[in-house]
Coordinates of C-alpha atoms and ligand atoms in Angstrom, one line a residue:
M24 CA 27.4 -10.2 -23.2
D25 CA 24.5 -12.4 -24.2
K26 CA 22.7 -14.4 -21.5
T27 CA 24.2 -17.8 -22.2
V28 CA 27.7 -16.5 -22.4
L29 CA 27.2 -14.5 -19.2
Q30 CA 25.9 -17.7 -17.5
Q31 CA 28.9 -19.7 -18.7
E32 CA 31.3 -16.9 -17.4
I33 CA 29.5 -16.9 -14.0
I34 CA 29.8 -20.7 -13.7
K35 CA 33.5 -20.5 -14.6
L36 CA 34.2 -17.7 -12.1
K37 CA 32.3 -19.4 -9.2
R38 CA 34.2 -22.7 -9.8
N39 CA 37.6 -21.0 -10.0
Q40 CA 36.9 -19.0 -6.8
G41 CA 35.2 -21.7 -4.8
V42 CA 32.0 -19.8 -4.4
I43 CA 28.6 -21.3 -3.7
I44 CA 25.6 -19.5 -5.1
L45 CA 22.3 -19.7 -3.2
A46 CA 19.1 -18.4 -4.7
H47 CA 15.6 -18.0 -3.5
Y48 CA 12.6 -19.2 -5.6
Y49 CA 11.6 -15.6 -6.4
Q50 CA 14.8 -15.0 -8.3
R51 CA 14.8 -14.5 -12.1
P52 CA 14.8 -17.9 -13.9
E53 CA 18.2 -17.2 -15.5
V54 CA 19.6 -16.5 -12.0
Q55 CA 18.1 -19.6 -10.5
D56 CA 19.8 -21.6 -13.3
I57 CA 23.3 -20.5 -12.3
A58 CA 22.7 -21.3 -8.6
D59 CA 24.1 -24.3 -6.8
F60 CA 21.0 -24.4 -4.7
V61 CA 17.5 -23.0 -5.0
G62 CA 15.2 -23.0 -1.9
D63 CA 12.8 -21.3 0.4
S64 CA 14.0 -19.2 3.3
L65 CA 14.3 -22.1 5.7
E66 CA 16.2 -24.3 3.4
L67 CA 18.5 -21.4 2.4
S68 CA 19.3 -20.6 6.0
R69 CA 20.1 -24.3 6.6
K70 CA 22.3 -24.5 3.5
A71 CA 24.1 -21.3 4.5
A72 CA 25.0 -22.8 7.9
Q73 CA 26.2 -26.1 6.4
T74 CA 28.1 -25.1 3.3
E75 CA 31.9 -25.7 3.1
E76 CA 32.8 -23.1 0.6
E77 CA 34.5 -20.0 1.9
T78 CA 32.3 -17.6 0.0
I79 CA 28.5 -17.5 -0.3
L80 CA 27.0 -15.5 -3.0
F81 CA 23.4 -14.9 -2.0
C82 CA 20.8 -14.2 -4.7
G83 CA 17.9 -13.0 -2.7
V84 CA 17.0 -10.0 -0.6
T85 CA 19.2 -8.6 2.1
F86 CA 17.7 -10.2 5.2
M87 CA 18.4 -13.6 3.7
A88 CA 22.1 -12.7 3.0
E89 CA 22.3 -11.4 6.6
I90 CA 21.2 -14.8 8.0
A91 CA 24.0 -16.4 6.0
K92 CA 26.5 -14.0 7.5
I93 CA 25.2 -14.4 11.0
L94 CA 25.3 -18.2 10.8
S95 CA 28.8 -18.2 9.1
P96 CA 30.5 -15.1 10.4
Q97 CA 34.0 -16.4 9.3
K98 CA 32.8 -16.7 5.7
K99 CA 32.6 -14.0 3.0
V100 CA 28.9 -13.4 2.1
L101 CA 28.2 -11.4 -1.0
I102 CA 24.9 -10.0 -2.3
P103 CA 25.0 -8.8 -5.9
Y104 CA 22.9 -5.7 -5.2
P105 CA 22.7 -4.3 -1.6
L106 CA 19.5 -2.4 -2.1
A107 CA 17.5 -5.5 -2.7
G108 CA 15.5 -5.1 0.5
C109 CA 12.2 -6.6 1.6
L110 CA 9.1 -4.4 1.9
L111 CA 7.7 -6.6 4.6
A112 CA 10.9 -6.5 6.7
D113 CA 10.8 -2.7 6.3
M114 CA 7.5 -2.7 8.2
A115 CA 9.1 -3.7 11.6
E116 CA 11.3 -0.9 12.9
P117 CA 13.5 -1.9 15.9
R118 CA 12.5 1.0 18.2
E119 CA 8.8 0.3 17.7
V120 CA 9.4 -3.3 18.3
M121 CA 11.1 -2.5 21.6
E122 CA 8.2 -0.3 22.6
T123 CA 5.6 -2.9 21.7
K124 CA 7.5 -5.5 23.7
K125 CA 7.0 -3.2 26.8
D126 CA 3.3 -3.3 26.2
H127 CA 3.3 -7.1 26.3
P128 CA 5.8 -8.0 28.9
S129 CA 4.9 -11.7 29.2
A130 CA 4.7 -12.3 25.4
K131 CA 7.4 -14.3 23.6
V132 CA 8.5 -12.5 20.5
V133 CA 8.4 -14.6 17.4
A134 CA 9.8 -12.8 14.4
Y135 CA 9.2 -14.0 10.9
V136 CA 12.4 -14.5 9.0
N137 CA 11.5 -11.5 6.8
T138 CA 12.9 -9.1 9.3
Y139 CA 16.3 -7.4 9.6
A140 CA 19.0 -8.6 12.0
Q141 CA 18.2 -5.8 14.5
V142 CA 14.7 -7.0 14.9
K143 CA 15.7 -10.7 15.1
A144 CA 18.1 -9.6 17.9
L145 CA 15.1 -8.3 19.9
S146 CA 13.2 -11.6 19.4
D147 CA 13.0 -14.8 21.4
T148 CA 13.0 -16.9 18.2
I149 CA 12.4 -16.6 14.5
C150 CA 10.3 -18.7 12.1
T151 CA 9.8 -19.1 8.4
S152 CA 6.6 -19.7 6.5
A153 CA 7.5 -23.4 6.4
N154 CA 7.7 -23.8 10.2
A155 CA 5.7 -20.9 11.7
R156 CA 3.0 -23.1 13.1
K157 CA 5.4 -25.5 14.8
V158 CA 7.5 -22.7 16.2
M159 CA 4.5 -20.8 17.6
E160 CA 3.1 -24.0 19.1
K161 CA 6.4 -25.1 20.7
M162 CA 7.4 -21.7 22.0
E163 CA 7.0 -21.7 25.8
G164 CA 4.4 -19.3 27.3
E165 CA 0.8 -18.5 26.6
E166 CA 1.2 -15.2 24.6
I167 CA 3.1 -14.5 21.4
L168 CA 4.0 -11.2 19.8
F169 CA 4.2 -12.1 16.2
L170 CA 5.9 -9.8 13.7
P171 CA 5.8 -8.4 11.1
D172 CA 3.4 -10.3 8.8
K173 CA -0.2 -10.1 10.1
N174 CA -1.5 -12.5 7.4
L175 CA 0.9 -15.3 8.3
G176 CA 0.4 -14.7 12.0
A177 CA -3.4 -14.7 11.7
Y178 CA -3.4 -17.8 9.5
H179 CA -1.8 -19.8 12.3
A180 CA -3.3 -17.9 15.3
K181 CA -6.8 -19.2 14.5
T182 CA -5.8 -22.8 15.3
L183 CA -3.4 -22.1 18.2
N184 CA -4.3 -22.4 21.8
K185 CA -2.4 -19.2 22.6
K186 CA -3.0 -15.5 22.6
V187 CA -1.3 -14.0 19.5
V188 CA -0.7 -10.3 19.2
L189 CA -0.2 -9.4 15.6
W190 CA 2.1 -6.7 14.2
N191 CA 0.4 -4.6 11.5
G192 CA 2.7 -5.5 8.6
H193 CA 2.2 -7.3 5.3
C194 CA 3.9 -8.1 2.0
P195 CA 2.6 -5.7 -0.7
V196 CA 3.2 -8.4 -3.4
H197 CA 1.0 -11.0 -1.7
Q198 CA -1.5 -8.5 -0.3
R199 CA -2.4 -7.7 -4.0
I200 CA -3.4 -11.3 -4.5
T201 CA -7.2 -11.0 -3.8
W202 CA -9.8 -13.7 -3.9
E203 CA -11.4 -11.8 -6.8
S204 CA -8.2 -12.0 -8.8
I205 CA -8.0 -15.7 -8.2
E206 CA -11.6 -16.3 -9.1
R207 CA -11.1 -14.5 -12.4
V208 CA -8.6 -17.2 -13.4
K209 CA -10.6 -20.1 -11.9
K210 CA -13.6 -19.2 -14.1
D211 CA -11.7 -20.2 -17.2
H212 CA -9.9 -23.1 -15.4
P213 CA -12.4 -24.7 -13.1
Q214 CA -10.3 -27.9 -12.6
A215 CA -7.2 -26.0 -11.4
L216 CA -6.2 -26.3 -7.7
I217 CA -5.6 -23.0 -5.9
I218 CA -2.3 -23.1 -4.0
V219 CA -1.1 -20.0 -2.1
H220 CA 1.6 -18.6 0.2
P221 CA 0.5 -17.8 3.8
E222 CA 1.5 -14.1 3.2
C223 CA -1.7 -13.8 1.1
P224 CA -4.7 -12.1 2.8
P225 CA -7.1 -14.3 4.9
E226 CA -9.8 -14.2 2.3
V227 CA -7.4 -16.1 0.0
T228 CA -5.8 -18.5 2.5
E229 CA -9.2 -19.5 4.0
K230 CA -10.5 -20.7 0.6
A231 CA -7.4 -22.0 -1.1
D232 CA -6.9 -25.8 -1.6
F233 CA -3.4 -25.7 -0.2
V234 CA -1.4 -23.1 1.7
G235 CA 2.4 -23.4 2.1
S236 CA 5.9 -21.9 1.9
T237 CA 7.5 -21.7 -1.6
S238 CA 9.2 -25.1 -1.2
Q239 CA 6.0 -26.7 0.1
L240 CA 4.1 -25.3 -2.9
V241 CA 6.7 -26.7 -5.3
R242 CA 6.5 -30.1 -3.6
F243 CA 2.7 -30.1 -3.5
V244 CA 2.6 -29.6 -7.3
Q245 CA 5.0 -32.6 -7.8
D246 CA 3.0 -34.9 -5.5
S247 CA -0.5 -33.9 -6.7
P248 CA -2.3 -35.8 -9.3
A249 CA -3.9 -32.5 -10.5
Q250 CA -2.7 -31.1 -13.8
S251 CA -3.3 -27.4 -13.4
F252 CA -2.7 -25.0 -10.6
I253 CA -3.5 -21.3 -9.8
V254 CA -0.5 -20.2 -7.9
G255 CA -0.8 -17.4 -5.3
T256 CA 2.8 -16.4 -4.8
E257 CA 5.6 -14.6 -6.6
D258 CA 6.1 -15.5 -10.3
G259 CA 9.7 -16.8 -10.0
T260 CA 8.4 -19.9 -8.2
L261 CA 6.9 -21.1 -11.4
H262 CA 10.3 -21.7 -12.9
Q263 CA 11.1 -24.6 -10.5
M264 CA 7.5 -25.8 -10.7
K265 CA 7.8 -26.1 -14.5
K266 CA 11.2 -27.8 -14.2
K267 CA 10.1 -30.3 -11.6
S268 CA 6.6 -30.9 -13.0
P269 CA 6.9 -30.6 -16.7
G270 CA 3.6 -31.0 -18.6
K271 CA 1.5 -29.4 -15.8
T272 CA -0.1 -26.0 -16.2
F273 CA 0.6 -23.1 -13.9
L274 CA -1.6 -19.9 -13.8
L275 CA -1.0 -16.7 -12.0
P276 CA -3.6 -14.1 -10.9
F277 CA -3.5 -10.6 -12.5
P278 CA -1.9 -8.2 -11.7
L279 CA 1.1 -10.5 -11.7
P280 CA 2.7 -11.1 -8.3
L281 CA 6.2 -9.7 -8.9
C282 CA 8.7 -8.8 -6.2
D283 CA 10.7 -6.0 -7.7
Q284 CA 13.2 -6.3 -4.8
M285 CA 14.0 -9.9 -5.7
K286 CA 14.2 -9.0 -9.3
M287 CA 17.0 -6.4 -8.6
I288 CA 19.4 -9.4 -8.7
T289 CA 20.3 -9.7 -12.4
L290 CA 22.8 -11.9 -14.2
E291 CA 25.0 -8.8 -14.9
R292 CA 25.0 -8.0 -11.2
V293 CA 25.9 -11.6 -10.2
Y294 CA 28.8 -11.5 -12.7
R295 CA 30.1 -8.2 -11.3
S296 CA 29.7 -9.4 -7.8
L297 CA 31.9 -12.4 -8.6
K298 CA 34.5 -10.4 -10.6
E299 CA 34.8 -7.5 -8.0
G300 CA 33.9 -9.3 -4.8
I301 CA 31.0 -7.0 -4.1
Y302 CA 28.9 -6.4 -2.0
P303 CA 30.1 -7.9 1.2
V304 CA 27.4 -8.4 3.9
E305 CA 28.4 -7.3 7.4
V306 CA 26.3 -7.5 10.6
E307 CA 27.4 -5.6 13.7
E308 CA 28.8 -8.2 16.2
E309 CA 26.5 -7.6 19.1
I310 CA 23.4 -7.6 16.9
A311 CA 24.7 -10.7 15.1
M312 CA 25.2 -12.6 18.4
K313 CA 21.7 -11.9 19.6
A314 CA 20.1 -12.6 16.3
E315 CA 22.0 -15.9 16.1
K316 CA 20.5 -16.9 19.4
A317 CA 17.0 -16.3 18.0
I318 CA 17.8 -18.2 14.8
T319 CA 19.3 -21.2 16.7
R320 CA 16.2 -21.3 18.9
M321 CA 14.1 -21.8 15.8
F322 CA 16.3 -24.8 14.7
E323 CA 16.0 -26.2 18.3
L324 CA 12.2 -25.8 18.2
Ligands
13P146 P1 9.5 -18.6 1.8 O1 9.9 -18.7 3.2 O2 8.2 -19.4 1.5 O3 10.6 -18.9 0.8 O4 9.0 -17.1 1.5 C1 9.9 -16.0 1.6 C2 9.2 -14.8 1.1 O5 9.8 -13.7 1.0 C3 7.8 -14.8 0.8 O6 7.4 -13.6 0.3
SF4_147 FE1 9.6 -9.4 0.9 FE2 7.2 -9.7 -0.2 FE3 9.4 -9.6 -1.7 FE4 8.9 -11.7 -0.1 S1 7.7 -11.1 -1.9 S2 10.8 -10.7 -0.4 S3 7.9 -10.7 1.6 S4 8.6 -7.9 -0.5

């Protein structure tokens, strides 16, 4: 089926079946275009908790779909491809988290949303890139064990009045965004503002003009009088930037920041997911209950 026909079929199916499609900014442009809502991790988890539809089809990586299921256990949550994991989430293994907690008995565990439910269940709260600073600041106690992204943790730790123990994890997509790769683009576009995601390495976040979550980057571009931007995050984000700020110029460093996991969700797989009701997301009850507590704590904070 050609792309437009496939999109029309998907829209017909989701309407007939009363399905809401949620998509992350890193999704393919053609997938974002059939979604009812496109957002960052924080907005998507809020939307998943509030939606009235009985079925949520989640176009993103598995930890995001898990959150939707944890917050709406009575609903059917589908992910079009169950192997779309997150390489950063893979870096925090639950057993090791338990052992590290023993080494820091008075630390509060703050897990970045990019973790699997089992790790969230071991944490006091979670945070996203949009609210990490606020959550770390408001969390009671003087010591924080932050996992799994050392870059995001270090970015906020420098200005926090608390001891922050960093887990040694990173996102390989953002880790490849070096200052050198940004400077190469800047040389030909000296007027462009450098805007980056906090998962980038410290050498990049320290010198960028703006650091923010995917949604914060999209909003920054809309509000800024600048006309061109060097964007230090995954390529999919440019789709909404271009839609919301037409006429502005967006440049990416090379090698292109592409998340292969996010790109595993294709229109064909979305179509099949709706047609066949695959793949349902399930989270073991006890884990889900504990993880839900950590997620709720984030909303309270
Ligand atoms: P956001 O929370 O900014 O959407 O980022 C999620 C993510 O996976 C970044 O790599
Ligand atoms: Fe995970 Fe990195 Fe992909 Fe975000 S970009 S989903 S952190 S692998």
